[in-house]
Short mmCIF file of C-alpha atoms in Angstrom, two decimals:
data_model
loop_
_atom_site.label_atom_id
_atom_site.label_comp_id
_atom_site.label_asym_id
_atom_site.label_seq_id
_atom_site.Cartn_x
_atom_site.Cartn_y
_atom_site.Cartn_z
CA UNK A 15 49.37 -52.64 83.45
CA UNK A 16 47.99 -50.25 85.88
CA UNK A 17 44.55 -51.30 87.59
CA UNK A 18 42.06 -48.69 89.07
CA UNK A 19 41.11 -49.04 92.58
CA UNK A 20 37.29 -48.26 94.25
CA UNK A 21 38.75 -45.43 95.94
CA UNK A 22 40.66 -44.31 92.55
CA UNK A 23 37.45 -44.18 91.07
CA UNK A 24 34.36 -42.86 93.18
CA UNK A 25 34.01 -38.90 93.10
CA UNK A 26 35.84 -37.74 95.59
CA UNK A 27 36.89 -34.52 97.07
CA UNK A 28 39.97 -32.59 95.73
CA UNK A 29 41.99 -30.78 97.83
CA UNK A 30 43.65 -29.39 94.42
CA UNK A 31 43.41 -29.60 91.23
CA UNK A 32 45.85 -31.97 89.30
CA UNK A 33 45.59 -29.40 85.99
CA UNK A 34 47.52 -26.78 84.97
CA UNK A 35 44.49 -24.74 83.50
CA UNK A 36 41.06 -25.00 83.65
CA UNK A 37 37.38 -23.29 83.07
CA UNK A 38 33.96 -23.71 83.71
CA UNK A 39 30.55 -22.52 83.16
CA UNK A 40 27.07 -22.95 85.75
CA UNK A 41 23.42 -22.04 86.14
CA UNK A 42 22.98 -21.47 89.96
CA UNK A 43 18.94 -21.95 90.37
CA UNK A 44 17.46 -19.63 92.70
CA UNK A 45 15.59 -20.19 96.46
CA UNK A 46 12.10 -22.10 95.35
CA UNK A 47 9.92 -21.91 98.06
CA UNK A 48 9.26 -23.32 101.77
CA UNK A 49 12.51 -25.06 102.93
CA UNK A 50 12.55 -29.47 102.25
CA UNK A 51 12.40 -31.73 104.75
CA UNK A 52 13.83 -34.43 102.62
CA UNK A 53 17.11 -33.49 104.01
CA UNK A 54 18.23 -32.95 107.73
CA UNK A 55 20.85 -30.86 107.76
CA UNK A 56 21.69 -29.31 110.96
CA UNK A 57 25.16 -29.19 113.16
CA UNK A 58 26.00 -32.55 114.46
CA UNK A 59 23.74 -34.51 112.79
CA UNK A 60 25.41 -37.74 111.30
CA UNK A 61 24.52 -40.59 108.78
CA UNK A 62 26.24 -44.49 108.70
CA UNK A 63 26.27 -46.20 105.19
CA UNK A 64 27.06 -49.59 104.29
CA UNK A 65 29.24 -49.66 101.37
CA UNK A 66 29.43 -52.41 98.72
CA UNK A 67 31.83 -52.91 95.55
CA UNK A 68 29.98 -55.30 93.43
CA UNK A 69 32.63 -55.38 90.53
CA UNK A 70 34.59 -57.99 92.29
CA UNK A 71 33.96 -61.73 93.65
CA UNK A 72 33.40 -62.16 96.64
CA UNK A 73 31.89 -58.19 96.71
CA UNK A 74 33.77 -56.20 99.16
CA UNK A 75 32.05 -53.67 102.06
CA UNK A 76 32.89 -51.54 104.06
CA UNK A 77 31.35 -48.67 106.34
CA UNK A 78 31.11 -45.04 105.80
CA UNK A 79 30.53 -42.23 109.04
CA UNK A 80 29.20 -38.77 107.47
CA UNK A 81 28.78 -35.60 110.10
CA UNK A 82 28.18 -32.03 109.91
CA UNK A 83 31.26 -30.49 111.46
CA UNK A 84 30.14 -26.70 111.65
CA UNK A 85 28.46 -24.09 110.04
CA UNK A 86 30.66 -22.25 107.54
CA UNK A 87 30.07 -18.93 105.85
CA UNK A 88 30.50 -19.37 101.87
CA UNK A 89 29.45 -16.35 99.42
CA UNK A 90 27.13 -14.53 102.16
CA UNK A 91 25.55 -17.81 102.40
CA UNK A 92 25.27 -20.07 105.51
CA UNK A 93 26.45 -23.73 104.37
CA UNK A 94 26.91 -27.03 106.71
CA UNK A 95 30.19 -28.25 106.48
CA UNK A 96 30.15 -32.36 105.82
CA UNK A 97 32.87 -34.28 106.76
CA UNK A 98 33.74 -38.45 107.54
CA UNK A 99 35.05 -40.13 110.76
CA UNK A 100 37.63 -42.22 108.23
CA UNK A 101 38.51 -42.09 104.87
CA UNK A 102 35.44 -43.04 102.79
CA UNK A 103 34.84 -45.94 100.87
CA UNK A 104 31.88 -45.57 99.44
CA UNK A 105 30.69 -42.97 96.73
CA UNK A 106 28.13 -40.43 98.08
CA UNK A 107 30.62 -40.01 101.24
CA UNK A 108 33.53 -39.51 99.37
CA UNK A 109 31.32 -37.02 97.17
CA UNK A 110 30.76 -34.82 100.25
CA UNK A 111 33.87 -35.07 102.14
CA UNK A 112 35.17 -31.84 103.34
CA UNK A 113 32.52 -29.94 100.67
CA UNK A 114 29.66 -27.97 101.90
CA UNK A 115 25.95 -28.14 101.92
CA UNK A 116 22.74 -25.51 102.19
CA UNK A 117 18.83 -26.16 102.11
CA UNK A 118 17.84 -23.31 99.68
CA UNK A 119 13.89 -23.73 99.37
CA UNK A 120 13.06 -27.26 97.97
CA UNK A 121 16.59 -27.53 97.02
CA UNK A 122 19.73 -28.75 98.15
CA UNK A 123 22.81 -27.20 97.04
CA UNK A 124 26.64 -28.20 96.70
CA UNK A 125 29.72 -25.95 96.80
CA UNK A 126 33.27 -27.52 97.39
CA UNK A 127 35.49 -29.42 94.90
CA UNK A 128 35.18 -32.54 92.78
CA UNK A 129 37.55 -35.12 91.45
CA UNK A 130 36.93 -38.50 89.73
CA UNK A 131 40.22 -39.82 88.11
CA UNK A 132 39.51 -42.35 84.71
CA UNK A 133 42.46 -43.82 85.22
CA UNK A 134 44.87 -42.90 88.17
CA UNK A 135 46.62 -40.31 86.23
CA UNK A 136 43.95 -38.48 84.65
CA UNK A 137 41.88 -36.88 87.07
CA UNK A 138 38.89 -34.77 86.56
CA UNK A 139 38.86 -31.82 88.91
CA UNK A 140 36.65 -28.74 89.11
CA UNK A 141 34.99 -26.77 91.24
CA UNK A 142 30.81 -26.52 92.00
CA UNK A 143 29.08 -23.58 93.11
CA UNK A 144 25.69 -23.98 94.50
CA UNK A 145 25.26 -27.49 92.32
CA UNK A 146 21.29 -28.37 93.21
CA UNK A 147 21.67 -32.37 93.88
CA UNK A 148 17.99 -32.46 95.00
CA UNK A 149 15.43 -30.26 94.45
CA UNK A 150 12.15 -31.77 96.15
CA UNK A 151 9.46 -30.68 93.71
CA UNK A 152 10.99 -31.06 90.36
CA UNK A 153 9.27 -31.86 87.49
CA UNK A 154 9.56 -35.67 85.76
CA UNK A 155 13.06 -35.68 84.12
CA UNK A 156 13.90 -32.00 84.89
CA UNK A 157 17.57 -31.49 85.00
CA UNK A 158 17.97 -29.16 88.33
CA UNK A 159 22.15 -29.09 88.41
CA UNK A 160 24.68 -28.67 85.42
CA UNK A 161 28.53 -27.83 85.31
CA UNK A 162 30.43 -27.83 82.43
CA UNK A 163 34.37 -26.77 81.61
CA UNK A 164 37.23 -27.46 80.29
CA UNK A 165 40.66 -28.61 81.89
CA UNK A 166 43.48 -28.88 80.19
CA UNK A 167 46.00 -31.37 81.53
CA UNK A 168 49.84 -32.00 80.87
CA UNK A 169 50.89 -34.26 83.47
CA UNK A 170 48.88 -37.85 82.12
CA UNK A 171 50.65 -37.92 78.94
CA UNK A 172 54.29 -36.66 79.01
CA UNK A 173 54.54 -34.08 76.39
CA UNK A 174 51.40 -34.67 74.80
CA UNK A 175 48.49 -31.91 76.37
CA UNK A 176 45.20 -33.64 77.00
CA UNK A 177 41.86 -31.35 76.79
CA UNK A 178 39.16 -32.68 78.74
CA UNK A 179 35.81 -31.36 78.05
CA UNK A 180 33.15 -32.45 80.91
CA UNK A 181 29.41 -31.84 81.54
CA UNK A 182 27.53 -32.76 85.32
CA UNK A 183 24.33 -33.22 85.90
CA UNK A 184 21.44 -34.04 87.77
CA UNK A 185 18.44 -34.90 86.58
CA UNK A 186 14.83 -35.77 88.67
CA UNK A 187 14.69 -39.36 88.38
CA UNK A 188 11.39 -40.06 89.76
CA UNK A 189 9.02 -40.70 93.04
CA UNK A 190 8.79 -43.93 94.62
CA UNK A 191 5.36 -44.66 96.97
CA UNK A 192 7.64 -47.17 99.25
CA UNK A 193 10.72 -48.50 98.58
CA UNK A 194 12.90 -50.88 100.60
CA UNK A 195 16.86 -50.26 100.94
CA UNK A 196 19.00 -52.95 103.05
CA UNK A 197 15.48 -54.39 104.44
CA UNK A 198 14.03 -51.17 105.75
CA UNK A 199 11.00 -49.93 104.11
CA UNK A 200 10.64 -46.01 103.42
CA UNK A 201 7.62 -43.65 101.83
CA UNK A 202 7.77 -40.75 99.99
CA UNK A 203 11.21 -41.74 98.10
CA UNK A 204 13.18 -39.61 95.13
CA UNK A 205 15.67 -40.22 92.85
CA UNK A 206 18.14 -37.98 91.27
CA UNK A 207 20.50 -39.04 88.70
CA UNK A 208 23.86 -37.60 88.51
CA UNK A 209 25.81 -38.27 85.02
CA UNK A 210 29.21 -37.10 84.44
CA UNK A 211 29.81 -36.52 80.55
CA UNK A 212 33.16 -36.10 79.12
CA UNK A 213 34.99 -36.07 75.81
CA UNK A 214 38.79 -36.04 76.20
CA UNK A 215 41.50 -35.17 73.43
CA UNK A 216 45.04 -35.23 72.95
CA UNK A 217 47.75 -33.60 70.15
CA UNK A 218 50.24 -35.48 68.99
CA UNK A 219 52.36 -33.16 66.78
CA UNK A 220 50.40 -32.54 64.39
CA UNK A 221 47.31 -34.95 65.03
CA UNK A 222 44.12 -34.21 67.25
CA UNK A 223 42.72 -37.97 68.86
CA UNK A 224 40.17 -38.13 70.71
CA UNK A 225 40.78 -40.61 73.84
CA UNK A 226 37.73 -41.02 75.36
CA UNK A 227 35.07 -39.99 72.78
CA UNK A 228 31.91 -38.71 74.41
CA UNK A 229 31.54 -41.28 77.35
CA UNK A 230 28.99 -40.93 80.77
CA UNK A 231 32.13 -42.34 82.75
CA UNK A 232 29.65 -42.07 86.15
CA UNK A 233 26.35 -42.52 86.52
CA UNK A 234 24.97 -42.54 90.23
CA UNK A 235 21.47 -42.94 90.85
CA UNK A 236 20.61 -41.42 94.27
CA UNK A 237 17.62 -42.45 96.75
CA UNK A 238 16.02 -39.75 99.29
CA UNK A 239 13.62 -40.05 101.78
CA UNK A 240 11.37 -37.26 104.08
CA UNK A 241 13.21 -36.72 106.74
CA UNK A 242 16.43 -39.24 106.30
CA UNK A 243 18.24 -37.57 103.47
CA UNK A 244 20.12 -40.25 101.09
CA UNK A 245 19.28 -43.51 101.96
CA UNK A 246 20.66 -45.22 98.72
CA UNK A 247 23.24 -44.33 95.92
CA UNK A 248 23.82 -47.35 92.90
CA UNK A 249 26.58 -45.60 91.45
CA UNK A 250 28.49 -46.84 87.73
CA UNK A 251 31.88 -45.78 86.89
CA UNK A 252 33.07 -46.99 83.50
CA UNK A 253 35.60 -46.01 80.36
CA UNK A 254 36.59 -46.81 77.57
CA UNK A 255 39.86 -45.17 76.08
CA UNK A 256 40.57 -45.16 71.96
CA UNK A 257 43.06 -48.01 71.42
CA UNK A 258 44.98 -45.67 69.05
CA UNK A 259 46.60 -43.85 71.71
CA UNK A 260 49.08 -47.12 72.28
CA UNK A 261 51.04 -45.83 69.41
CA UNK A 262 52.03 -42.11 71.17
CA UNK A 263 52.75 -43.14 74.26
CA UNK A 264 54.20 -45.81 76.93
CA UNK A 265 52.55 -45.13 79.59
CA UNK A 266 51.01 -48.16 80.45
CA UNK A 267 46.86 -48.67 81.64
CA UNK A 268 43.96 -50.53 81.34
CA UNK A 269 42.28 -49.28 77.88
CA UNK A 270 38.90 -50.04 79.70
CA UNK A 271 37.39 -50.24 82.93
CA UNK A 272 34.48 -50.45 85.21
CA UNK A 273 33.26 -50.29 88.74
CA UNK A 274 29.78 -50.72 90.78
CA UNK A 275 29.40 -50.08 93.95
CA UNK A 276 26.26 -49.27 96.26
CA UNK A 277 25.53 -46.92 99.59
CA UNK A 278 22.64 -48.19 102.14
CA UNK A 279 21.62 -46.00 104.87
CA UNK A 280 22.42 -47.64 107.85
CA UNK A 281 21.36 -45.66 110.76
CA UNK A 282 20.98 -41.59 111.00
CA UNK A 283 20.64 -39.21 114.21
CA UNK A 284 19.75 -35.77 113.00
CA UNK A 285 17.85 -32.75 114.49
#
């Protein structure tokens, strides 16, 4: 048996999609008002984030660099360009890697491409397009981002065409008086949740299965603070595949899995 790594796991950036086909559908919110100050983004500001696995024993850590490289011109829009000093380990680094960022009123808005793989040969890829991950005066459990699609994907299964079916979202999460992340205290906290949804099928011959049967394979719970940005992620991963499929194929992997891992703000110089 095949067993998933951190870095297999966390949402990462794709340089290219592992799919032969896919589609997608999103609601791009429009600019909401006098520009947030929940998140610094200017050229050559940076962030350092303690990262922690928590599904193993001893937990593992490591140490995550984040930077705005440049200012890049997306769309007729003006984004920040995000990038890491190493390879990330952690989740919310390895979300923004080489994707791009833009305060648009009280929101803060993603374009780039995304990849979480279930199990190392099934990847999730697709693109955003202005996804809102924080929107500073949303109201209580107001879902501010969404991106749904379909991918179709023959490379997991030999012969046998998966369809994978997958909703993200963000939803407000609520506000937090103080709060205290890796011993620092911080005011004027808000959480997002981001929950990625998906339903994945397969056809053998003549048979439709469904492999993973309308699962929230990540859920990442996300911390910001006036004038720091993110200062915490607690971020979920977990699957569980239909045992049924055992009889279609030999390709060989864990029918279930999970992962927990955790980003503290460390230290931030921004502008």
């Amino acid at each position: 048996m095949k067993y998933i790594t951190l870095c297999q796991l966390v949402l990462l950036v794709a340089l290219s999609s592992c799919s032969n086909d896919s589609s997608s559908s999103q609601e791009v919110p429009k600019d909401d008002g006098v520009a947030t100050n929940f998140y610094p983004i200017k050229e050559s500001n940076y962030w350092i984030y303690k990262t922690e696995n928590t599904s193993v024993n001893p937990n593992t850590t490591g140490r995550d660099s984040l930077y705005i490289e440049k200012e890049v011109q997306i769309n007729g829009f003006t984004y920040q360009k995000m990038k890491t000093k190493f390879l990330p380990t952690g989740f919310y680094c390895g979300a923004l890697e080489n994707n791009a960022v833009r305060v648009d009123g009280k929101m803060i808005k993603l374009t780039g491409y995304l990849s979480v793989s279930i199990v190392e040969s099934l990847p999730v890829d697709f693109s955003v397009n202005d996804f809102v991950i924080f929107k500073e005066n949303a109201t209580p459990s107001e879902e501010i981002g969404k991106v749904s699609g379909t991918i179709v994907n023959t490379t997991a299964f030999p012969g046998y065409p998966l369809t994978i079916n997958y909703i993200l979202s963000a939803k407000e999460d609520g506000s937090l008086a103080t709060f205290k992340s890796n011993n620092v205290d911080y005011t004027d906290v808000k959480k997002v949740k981001l929950v990625l949804n998906v339903i994945v099928s397969a056809k053998f011959g003549q048979l439709s299965l469904n492999v993973i049967d309308n699962q929230d394979i990540l859920v990442s719970t996300q911390y910001y603070a006036k004038n720091y940005g993110l200062i915490k992620a607690e971020t979920s991963i977990n699957y569980n595949l239909n045992p049924a499929i055992g009889a279609f194929t030999t390709v060989e992997f864990p029918l279930s899995g999970s992962q927990n891992s955790n980003d503290y703000l460390l230290f931030k110089k921004t502008n």
